[in-house]
XYZ file of C-alpha atoms in Angstrom:
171
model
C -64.840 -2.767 -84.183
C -62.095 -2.576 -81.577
C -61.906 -4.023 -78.356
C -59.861 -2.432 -75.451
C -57.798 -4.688 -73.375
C -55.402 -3.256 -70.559
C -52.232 -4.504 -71.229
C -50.986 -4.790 -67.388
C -54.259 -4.796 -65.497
C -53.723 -1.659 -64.161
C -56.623 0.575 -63.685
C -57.193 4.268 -65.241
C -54.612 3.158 -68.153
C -55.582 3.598 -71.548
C -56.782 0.252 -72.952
C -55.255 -1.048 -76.021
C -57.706 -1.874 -78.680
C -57.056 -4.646 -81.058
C -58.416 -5.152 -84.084
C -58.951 -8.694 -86.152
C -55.633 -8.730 -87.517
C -53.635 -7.970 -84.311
C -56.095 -10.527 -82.952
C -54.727 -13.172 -85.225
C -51.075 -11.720 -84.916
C -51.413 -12.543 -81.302
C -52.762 -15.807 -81.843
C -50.277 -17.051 -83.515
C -47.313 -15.637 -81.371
C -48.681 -17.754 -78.896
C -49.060 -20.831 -80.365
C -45.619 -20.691 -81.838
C -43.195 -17.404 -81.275
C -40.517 -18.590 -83.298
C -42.553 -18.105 -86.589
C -40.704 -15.676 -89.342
C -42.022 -12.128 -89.661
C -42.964 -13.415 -93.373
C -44.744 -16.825 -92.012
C -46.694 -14.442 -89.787
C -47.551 -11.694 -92.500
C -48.697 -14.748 -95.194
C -50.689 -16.183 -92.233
C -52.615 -12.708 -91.420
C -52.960 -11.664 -95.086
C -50.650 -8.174 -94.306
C -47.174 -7.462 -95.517
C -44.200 -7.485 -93.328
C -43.514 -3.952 -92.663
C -47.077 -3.163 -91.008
C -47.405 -6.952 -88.880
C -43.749 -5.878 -87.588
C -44.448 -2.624 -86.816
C -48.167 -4.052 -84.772
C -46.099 -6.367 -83.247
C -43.822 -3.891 -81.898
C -46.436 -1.382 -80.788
C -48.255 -4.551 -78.934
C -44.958 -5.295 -77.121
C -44.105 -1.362 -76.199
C -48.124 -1.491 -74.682
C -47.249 -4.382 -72.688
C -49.041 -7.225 -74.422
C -46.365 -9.030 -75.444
C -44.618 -9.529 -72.459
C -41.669 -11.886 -73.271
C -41.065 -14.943 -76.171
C -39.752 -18.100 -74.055
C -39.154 -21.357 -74.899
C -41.501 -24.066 -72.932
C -39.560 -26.720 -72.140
C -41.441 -30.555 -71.411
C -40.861 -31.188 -67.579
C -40.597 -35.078 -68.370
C -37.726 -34.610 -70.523
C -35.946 -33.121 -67.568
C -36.620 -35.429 -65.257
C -38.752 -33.360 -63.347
C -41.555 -36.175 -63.670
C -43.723 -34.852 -60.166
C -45.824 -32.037 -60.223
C -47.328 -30.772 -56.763
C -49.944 -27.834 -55.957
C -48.983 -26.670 -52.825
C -51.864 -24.540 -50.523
C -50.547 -22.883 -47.838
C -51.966 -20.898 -44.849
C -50.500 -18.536 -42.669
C -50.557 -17.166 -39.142
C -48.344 -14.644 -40.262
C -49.627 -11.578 -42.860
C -46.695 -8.622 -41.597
C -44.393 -6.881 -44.396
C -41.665 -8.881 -43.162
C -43.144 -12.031 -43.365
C -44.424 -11.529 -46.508
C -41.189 -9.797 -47.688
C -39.070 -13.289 -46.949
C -41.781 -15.523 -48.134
C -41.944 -13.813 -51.430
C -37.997 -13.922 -51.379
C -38.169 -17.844 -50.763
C -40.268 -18.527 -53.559
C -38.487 -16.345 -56.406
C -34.976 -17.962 -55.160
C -36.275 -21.659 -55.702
C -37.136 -22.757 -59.393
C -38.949 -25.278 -58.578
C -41.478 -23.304 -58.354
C -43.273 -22.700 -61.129
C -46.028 -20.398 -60.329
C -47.281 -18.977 -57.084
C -50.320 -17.076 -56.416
C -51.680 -15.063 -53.508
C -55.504 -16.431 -52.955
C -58.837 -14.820 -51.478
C -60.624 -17.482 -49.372
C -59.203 -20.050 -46.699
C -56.367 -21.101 -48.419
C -53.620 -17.975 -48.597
C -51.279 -18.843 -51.042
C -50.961 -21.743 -53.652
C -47.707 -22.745 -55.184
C -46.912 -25.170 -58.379
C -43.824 -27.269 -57.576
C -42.413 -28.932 -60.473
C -39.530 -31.870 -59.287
C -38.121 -34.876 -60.114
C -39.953 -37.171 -57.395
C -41.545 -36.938 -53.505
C -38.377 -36.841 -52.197
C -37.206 -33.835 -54.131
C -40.419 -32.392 -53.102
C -39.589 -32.970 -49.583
C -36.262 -31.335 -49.568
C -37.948 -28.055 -51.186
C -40.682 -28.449 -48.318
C -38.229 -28.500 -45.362
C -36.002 -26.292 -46.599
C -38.933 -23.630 -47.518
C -40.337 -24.220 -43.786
C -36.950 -23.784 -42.180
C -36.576 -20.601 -43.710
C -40.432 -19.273 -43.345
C -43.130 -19.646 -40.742
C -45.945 -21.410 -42.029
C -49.055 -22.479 -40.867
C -50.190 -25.126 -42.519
C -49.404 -26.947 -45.546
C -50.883 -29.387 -48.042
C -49.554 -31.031 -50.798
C -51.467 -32.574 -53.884
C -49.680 -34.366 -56.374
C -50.883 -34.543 -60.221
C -51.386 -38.131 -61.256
C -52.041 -36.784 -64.801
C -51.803 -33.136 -66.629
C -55.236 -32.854 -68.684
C -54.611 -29.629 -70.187
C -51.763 -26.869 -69.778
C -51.178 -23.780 -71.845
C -49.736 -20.629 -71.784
C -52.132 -19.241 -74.455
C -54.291 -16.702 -73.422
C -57.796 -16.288 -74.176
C -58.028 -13.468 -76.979
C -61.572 -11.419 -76.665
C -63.106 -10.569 -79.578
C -64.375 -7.249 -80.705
C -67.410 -6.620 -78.775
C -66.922 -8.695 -75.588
């Protein structure tokens, strides 16, 4: 049995349905994307021609977005790891427009999401120390309005992955 998953989240678009093998084809693409097309096909019990030509057809339906490399923070010297939660007064196209611009042109931002609730937005700031932190804060402040602003540092990353949660057929 196949299960249909959206591929971008957008609504009214035909699901793509996966079976058991692209299941496992997807599995291990995301545990480790710079396996060989014949390292995946051995691993999936399928020859090379039909995994690459899943593969493919998973990537043209949006799936597969991109392959990256992760790279370990701590081996960059970028040893501090903040969540940042920030409210706003402010919630006008414009606003939004340069806020949105301020985050995508600093990489120390890792990930930033747009939150229902109290809290409006919440960043993940990955730098080498506090004070790093604090140049990205007054710099992001002088160039946006914000509200308020709270900081939490990570004393310790439990778990982090990039791996996605594949359903299985009937769920």
């Amino acid at each position: 049995m196949q299960e249909p998953i959206s591929p971008d989240g957008a609504q009214g678009q035909t699901p793509v349905r996966l079976d058991e093998v692209d299941r496992k084809i997807l599995s291990l693409l995301q545990q480790d994307a710079s396996l060989s097309l014949d390292q995946i096909a051995d691993r999936v019990g399928a020859s090379k021609t039909p995994v690459w030509n899943r593969i493919r057809k998973l990537r043209e339906a949006g799936v597969i977005r991109r392959q990256v490399a992760i790279l370990d923070p701590e081996a960059l010297g970028l040893e501090a790891c903040f969540f940042v939660l920030i409210r706003t007064s402010e919630h006008d196209k414009d606003w939004a427009a340069r806020f949105l611009k301020a985050l995508r042109d600093r990489p120390e931002v890792v990930e930033a999401h747009r939150l229902a609730g109290d809290i409006d937005y919440i960043l993940k700031v990955q730098v080498k120390n506090a004070r790093a932190y604090d140049r990205f804060y007054q710099s992001l402040i002088a160039e946006v309005k914000i509200h308020n602003v709270t900081a939490l540092l990570s004393m310790e990353e439990i778990k982090a992955t990039s791996a996605l949660p594949i359903p299985e057929a009937g769920r």
